[in-house]
PDB file of C-alpha atoms in Angstrom:
ATOM      1  CA  GLY J   9      34.434 -21.701  -7.419  1.00 53.00           C
ATOM      2  CA  THR J  10      35.263 -19.816 -10.411  1.00 54.00           C
ATOM      3  CA  ALA J  11      37.015 -16.903  -8.139  1.00 51.00           C
ATOM      4  CA  ILE J  12      39.075 -19.305  -6.299  1.00 51.00           C
ATOM      5  CA  LYS J  13      40.151 -21.097  -9.509  1.00 51.00           C
ATOM      6  CA  PHE J  14      41.457 -18.059 -10.984  1.00 47.00           C
ATOM      7  CA  GLY J  15      42.835 -16.336  -7.966  1.00 56.00           C
ATOM      8  CA  ARG J  16      40.147 -13.598  -7.781  1.00 57.00           C
ATOM      9  CA  ALA J  17      38.885 -14.459  -4.205  1.00 57.00           C
ATOM     10  CA  SER J  18      40.449 -13.021  -1.010  1.00 61.00           C
ATOM     11  CA  GLU J  19      41.972 -15.373   1.692  1.00 65.00           C
ATOM     12  CA  ALA J  20      38.776 -14.755   3.711  1.00 60.00           C
ATOM     13  CA  ALA J  21      36.427 -15.500   0.907  1.00 58.00           C
ATOM     14  CA  VAL J  22      38.370 -18.651   0.091  1.00 56.00           C
ATOM     15  CA  VAL J  23      38.101 -19.806   3.714  1.00 58.00           C
ATOM     16  CA  ALA J  24      34.396 -19.179   3.963  1.00 57.00           C
ATOM     17  CA  ALA J  25      33.688 -20.970   0.636  1.00 56.00           C
ATOM     18  CA  VAL J  26      35.864 -23.919   1.585  1.00 53.00           C
ATOM     19  CA  ASP J  27      34.329 -24.318   4.780  1.00 58.00           C
ATOM     20  CA  SER J  28      30.815 -24.200   3.282  1.00 58.00           C
ATOM     21  CA  MET J  29      31.431 -26.671   0.683  1.00 56.00           C
ATOM     22  CA  CYS J  30      33.145 -29.116   3.258  1.00 53.00           C
ATOM     23  CA  ALA J  31      30.044 -28.836   5.684  1.00 61.00           C
ATOM     24  CA  LEU J  32      27.932 -31.904   5.147  1.00 62.00           C
ATOM     25  CA  ASN J  33      24.261 -31.680   5.129  1.00 78.00           C
ATOM     26  CA  ARG J  34      23.707 -34.869   7.267  1.00 83.00           C
ATOM     27  CA  ALA J  35      22.848 -32.941  10.443  1.00 87.00           C
ATOM     28  CA  ALA J  36      20.241 -30.944   8.504  1.00 89.00           C
ATOM     29  CA  ALA J  37      18.894 -34.166   7.279  1.00 89.00           C
ATOM     30  CA  ASP J  38      18.726 -35.614  10.638  1.00 91.00           C
ATOM     31  CA  ALA J  39      16.964 -32.599  11.924  1.00 94.00           C
ATOM     32  CA  ILE J  40      14.394 -32.781   9.189  1.00 94.00           C
ATOM     33  CA  ALA J  41      14.065 -36.655   9.919  1.00 94.00           C
ATOM     34  CA  SER J  42      13.222 -35.752  13.551  1.00 95.00           C
ATOM     35  CA  LEU J  43      10.257 -33.536  12.633  1.00 96.00           C
ATOM     36  CA  PRO J  44       6.622 -35.109  12.728  1.00 96.00           C
ATOM     37  CA  ALA J  45       5.501 -36.747   9.476  1.00 95.00           C
ATOM     38  CA  GLY J  46       4.174 -34.316   6.987  1.00 94.00           C
ATOM     39  CA  ALA J  47       6.124 -31.218   8.599  1.00 97.00           C
ATOM     40  CA  ALA J  48       8.464 -31.056   5.899  1.00 96.00           C
ATOM     41  CA  HIS J  49       7.044 -31.014   2.344  1.00 95.00           C
ATOM     42  CA  ALA J  50      10.093 -30.864   0.048  1.00 94.00           C
ATOM     43  CA  CYS J  51      13.688 -30.814   0.149  1.00 94.00           C
ATOM     44  CA  THR J  52      16.663 -30.336  -2.315  1.00 93.00           C
ATOM     45  CA  ASP J  53      20.282 -29.428  -2.270  1.00 90.00           C
ATOM     46  CA  ILE J  54      21.420 -26.159  -3.919  1.00 90.00           C
ATOM     47  CA  THR J  55      24.071 -27.285  -6.330  1.00 86.00           C
ATOM     48  CA  GLY J  56      24.521 -26.947 -10.218  1.00 90.00           C
ATOM     49  CA  PHE J  57      21.290 -25.503 -10.956  1.00 95.00           C
ATOM     50  CA  GLY J  58      21.617 -22.721  -8.377  1.00 93.00           C
ATOM     51  CA  LEU J  59      18.733 -21.494  -5.864  1.00 95.00           C
ATOM     52  CA  ILE J  60      16.273 -20.620  -8.743  1.00 96.00           C
ATOM     53  CA  GLY J  61      17.016 -23.850 -10.911  1.00 96.00           C
ATOM     54  CA  HIS J  62      16.439 -26.079  -7.770  1.00 96.00           C
ATOM     55  CA  ALA J  63      13.604 -24.088  -6.346  1.00 97.00           C
ATOM     56  CA  THR J  64      11.990 -24.368  -9.927  1.00 97.00           C
ATOM     57  CA  ALA J  65      12.221 -28.245  -9.863  1.00 96.00           C
ATOM     58  CA  MET J  66      10.741 -28.265  -6.492  1.00 96.00           C
ATOM     59  CA  ALA J  67       7.909 -25.990  -7.440  1.00 97.00           C
ATOM     60  CA  ILE J  68       6.945 -27.677 -10.732  1.00 96.00           C
ATOM     61  CA  ALA J  69       7.029 -31.268  -8.915  1.00 95.00           C
ATOM     62  CA  SER J  70       4.692 -29.777  -6.278  1.00 95.00           C
ATOM     63  CA  SER J  71       2.506 -27.785  -8.462  1.00 96.00           C
ATOM     64  CA  VAL J  72       3.042 -24.408  -6.400  1.00 97.00           C
ATOM     65  CA  THR J  73       4.927 -21.109  -6.638  1.00 97.00           C
ATOM     66  CA  MET J  74       7.764 -20.285  -4.404  1.00 97.00           C
ATOM     67  CA  THR J  75       8.372 -16.658  -3.383  1.00 98.00           C
ATOM     68  CA  PHE J  76      11.858 -15.584  -1.979  1.00 98.00           C
ATOM     69  CA  ASP J  77      12.634 -12.457  -0.181  1.00 97.00           C
ATOM     70  CA  ALA J  78      16.128 -11.703  -1.930  1.00 95.00           C
ATOM     71  CA  ASP J  79      17.207  -9.884   1.201  1.00 92.00           C
ATOM     72  CA  ARG J  80      16.873 -12.913   3.361  1.00 95.00           C
ATOM     73  CA  VAL J  81      18.952 -15.323   1.136  1.00 94.00           C
ATOM     74  CA  PRO J  82      22.263 -16.044   2.888  1.00 90.00           C
ATOM     75  CA  LEU J  83      25.419 -15.330   0.961  1.00 86.00           C
ATOM     76  CA  LEU J  84      29.103 -16.047   1.947  1.00 75.00           C
ATOM     77  CA  PRO J  85      31.050 -13.175   2.897  1.00 73.00           C
ATOM     78  CA  ALA J  86      32.535 -11.018   0.118  1.00 73.00           C
ATOM     79  CA  VAL J  87      30.586 -12.944  -2.561  1.00 74.00           C
ATOM     80  CA  ARG J  88      28.866  -9.892  -4.089  1.00 74.00           C
ATOM     81  CA  GLU J  89      32.007  -8.055  -4.922  1.00 76.00           C
ATOM     82  CA  LEU J  90      33.321 -10.957  -6.925  1.00 70.00           C
ATOM     83  CA  VAL J  91      30.039 -11.214  -9.197  1.00 70.00           C
ATOM     84  CA  PRO J  92      31.251  -8.837 -11.982  1.00 68.00           C
ATOM     85  CA  ARG J  93      34.298 -10.809 -12.725  1.00 70.00           C
ATOM     86  CA  ASN J  94      33.262 -14.251 -12.102  1.00 68.00           C
ATOM     87  CA  ARG J  95      30.348 -15.404 -14.352  1.00 68.00           C
ATOM     88  CA  SER J  96      30.607 -18.900 -15.183  1.00 71.00           C
ATOM     89  CA  GLY J  97      29.317 -20.750 -18.388  1.00 71.00           C
ATOM     90  CA  GLY J  98      26.832 -22.688 -15.815  1.00 79.00           C
ATOM     91  CA  LEU J  99      25.391 -19.345 -14.362  1.00 82.00           C
ATOM     92  CA  SER J 100      24.459 -18.330 -18.271  1.00 87.00           C
ATOM     93  CA  THR J 101      22.939 -21.804 -18.914  1.00 92.00           C
ATOM     94  CA  ASN J 102      21.021 -21.846 -15.666  1.00 92.00           C
ATOM     95  CA  LYS J 103      19.705 -18.035 -16.568  1.00 93.00           C
ATOM     96  CA  GLN J 104      18.462 -19.107 -20.058  1.00 94.00           C
ATOM     97  CA  HIS J 105      16.856 -22.195 -18.944  1.00 94.00           C
ATOM     98  CA  PHE J 106      14.943 -21.031 -15.776  1.00 96.00           C
ATOM     99  CA  ALA J 107      14.470 -17.385 -16.537  1.00 95.00           C
ATOM    100  CA  ALA J 108      11.212 -17.982 -18.326  1.00 95.00           C
ATOM    101  CA  GLY J 109       9.666 -19.368 -15.110  1.00 96.00           C
ATOM    102  CA  ALA J 110      10.979 -16.681 -12.632  1.00 97.00           C
ATOM    103  CA  GLN J 111       9.625 -13.237 -11.987  1.00 97.00           C
ATOM    104  CA  ILE J 112      12.246 -11.063 -10.456  1.00 96.00           C
ATOM    105  CA  SER J 113      11.436  -7.590  -8.891  1.00 95.00           C
ATOM    106  CA  GLY J 114      13.071  -4.800 -11.044  1.00 92.00           C
ATOM    107  CA  SER J 115      14.193  -3.398  -7.681  1.00 94.00           C
ATOM    108  CA  ILE J 116      16.624  -6.538  -7.081  1.00 95.00           C
ATOM    109  CA  ASP J 117      20.316  -5.708  -7.394  1.00 92.00           C
ATOM    110  CA  PRO J 118      21.321  -7.474 -10.820  1.00 91.00           C
ATOM    111  CA  ASP J 119      24.366  -8.981  -9.053  1.00 90.00           C
ATOM    112  CA  LEU J 120      22.319 -10.626  -6.604  1.00 93.00           C
ATOM    113  CA  VAL J 121      19.992 -11.925  -9.269  1.00 93.00           C
ATOM    114  CA  GLU J 122      23.236 -13.567 -10.749  1.00 90.00           C
ATOM    115  CA  LEU J 123      23.875 -15.200  -7.527  1.00 90.00           C
ATOM    116  CA  LEU J 124      20.557 -16.754  -7.330  1.00 93.00           C
ATOM    117  CA  TYR J 125      21.216 -18.589 -10.650  1.00 92.00           C
ATOM    118  CA  ASP J 126      24.745 -19.279  -9.944  1.00 88.00           C
ATOM    119  CA  PRO J 127      25.743 -22.946  -9.980  1.00 87.00           C
ATOM    120  CA  GLN J 128      27.166 -24.071  -6.644  1.00 79.00           C
ATOM    121  CA  THR J 129      29.759 -26.756  -5.953  1.00 69.00           C
ATOM    122  CA  SER J 130      27.991 -27.728  -2.588  1.00 72.00           C
ATOM    123  CA  GLY J 131      25.372 -25.604  -1.263  1.00 77.00           C
ATOM    124  CA  GLY J 132      22.992 -26.059   1.731  1.00 84.00           C
ATOM    125  CA  LEU J 133      19.431 -27.503   1.471  1.00 91.00           C
ATOM    126  CA  LEU J 134      16.307 -25.796   0.471  1.00 95.00           C
ATOM    127  CA  ILE J 135      13.448 -27.137   2.701  1.00 95.00           C
ATOM    128  CA  SER J 136       9.591 -26.377   2.446  1.00 96.00           C
ATOM    129  CA  VAL J 137       8.254 -26.610   5.918  1.00 96.00           C
ATOM    130  CA  ASP J 138       4.675 -26.464   6.707  1.00 96.00           C
ATOM    131  CA  PRO J 139       4.064 -23.096   8.435  1.00 95.00           C
ATOM    132  CA  ASN J 140       2.533 -24.932  11.428  1.00 96.00           C
ATOM    133  CA  HIS J 141       5.741 -26.604  12.020  1.00 96.00           C
ATOM    134  CA  GLU J 142       8.317 -23.704  11.467  1.00 95.00           C
ATOM    135  CA  ALA J 143       9.024 -23.067  15.005  1.00 95.00           C
ATOM    136  CA  GLU J 144       9.633 -26.786  15.625  1.00 96.00           C
ATOM    137  CA  ALA J 145      11.900 -27.177  12.562  1.00 96.00           C
ATOM    138  CA  LEU J 146      13.978 -24.147  13.371  1.00 95.00           C
ATOM    139  CA  SER J 147      14.409 -25.607  17.120  1.00 95.00           C
ATOM    140  CA  ALA J 148      15.411 -29.093  15.499  1.00 96.00           C
ATOM    141  CA  PHE J 149      18.086 -27.243  13.125  1.00 94.00           C
ATOM    142  CA  SER J 150      19.338 -25.131  16.093  1.00 94.00           C
ATOM    143  CA  ARG J 151      19.659 -28.369  18.169  1.00 94.00           C
ATOM    144  CA  GLY J 152      21.870 -29.808  15.296  1.00 91.00           C
ATOM    145  CA  GLY J 153      23.960 -26.882  15.252  1.00 90.00           C
ATOM    146  CA  ILE J 154      22.432 -25.772  11.929  1.00 89.00           C
ATOM    147  CA  THR J 155      22.021 -22.357  11.050  1.00 89.00           C
ATOM    148  CA  ALA J 156      18.534 -22.017   9.000  1.00 93.00           C
ATOM    149  CA  TRP J 157      17.001 -18.987   7.305  1.00 93.00           C
ATOM    150  CA  GLN J 158      13.384 -18.645   6.677  1.00 95.00           C
ATOM    151  CA  VAL J 159      13.948 -17.113   2.946  1.00 96.00           C
ATOM    152  CA  GLY J 160      10.300 -17.343   1.444  1.00 96.00           C
ATOM    153  CA  ARG J 161       6.978 -18.851   1.261  1.00 96.00           C
ATOM    154  CA  VAL J 162       5.052 -21.253  -0.890  1.00 97.00           C
ATOM    155  CA  SER J 163       1.686 -20.538  -2.377  1.00 96.00           C
ATOM    156  CA  GLU J 164      -0.794 -21.744  -5.163  1.00 95.00           C
ATOM    157  CA  PRO J 165       0.692 -21.900  -8.526  1.00 93.00           C
ATOM    158  CA  SER J 166       0.709 -18.772 -10.659  1.00 92.00           C
ATOM    159  CA  ALA J 167       2.230 -17.999 -14.171  1.00 89.00           C
ATOM    160  CA  ALA J 168       5.610 -17.662 -12.512  1.00 93.00           C
ATOM    161  CA  ARG J 169       6.968 -20.701 -10.468  1.00 96.00           C
ATOM    162  CA  ILE J 170       9.555 -18.610  -8.728  1.00 97.00           C
ATOM    163  CA  VAL J 171       9.003 -15.096  -7.597  1.00 97.00           C
ATOM    164  CA  ILE J 172      11.907 -13.044  -6.202  1.00 97.00           C
ATOM    165  CA  THR J 173      10.863  -9.687  -4.093  1.00 96.00           C
TER     166      THR J 173
END
């Protein structure tokens, strides 16, 4: 949003962002609702608190640790090149508030870390699915025309609520 507001994003990046922001989460919600009871453990949209902030809220509410594979987190085209010039105040606030509960591997590109804290205008859904229902969930999303990514796993709670590897 910040890059668009200040005219720093390419036309292709603007189109990808607007398309993403206009996509409703209704089809994904319908796909989740089609799963057997207990298949989905938790769900949140990724908006103003960024991925790390919303995942932290889920982890705390569920008394778990969530580990993400940074290379599997989907990004909009050209977004990484915009990071150095587009750090919003919300990103800094999110980082200050949620960094204490996050353990981030030193090998992760710092620009990617910034994106994981970045507030989103309208992101997708983060869904925790029982591993026994993973294939069924992916199939339900596919039938609904939803692209889904398996970006991490949930485990017993540890000192860090969020781990990024």
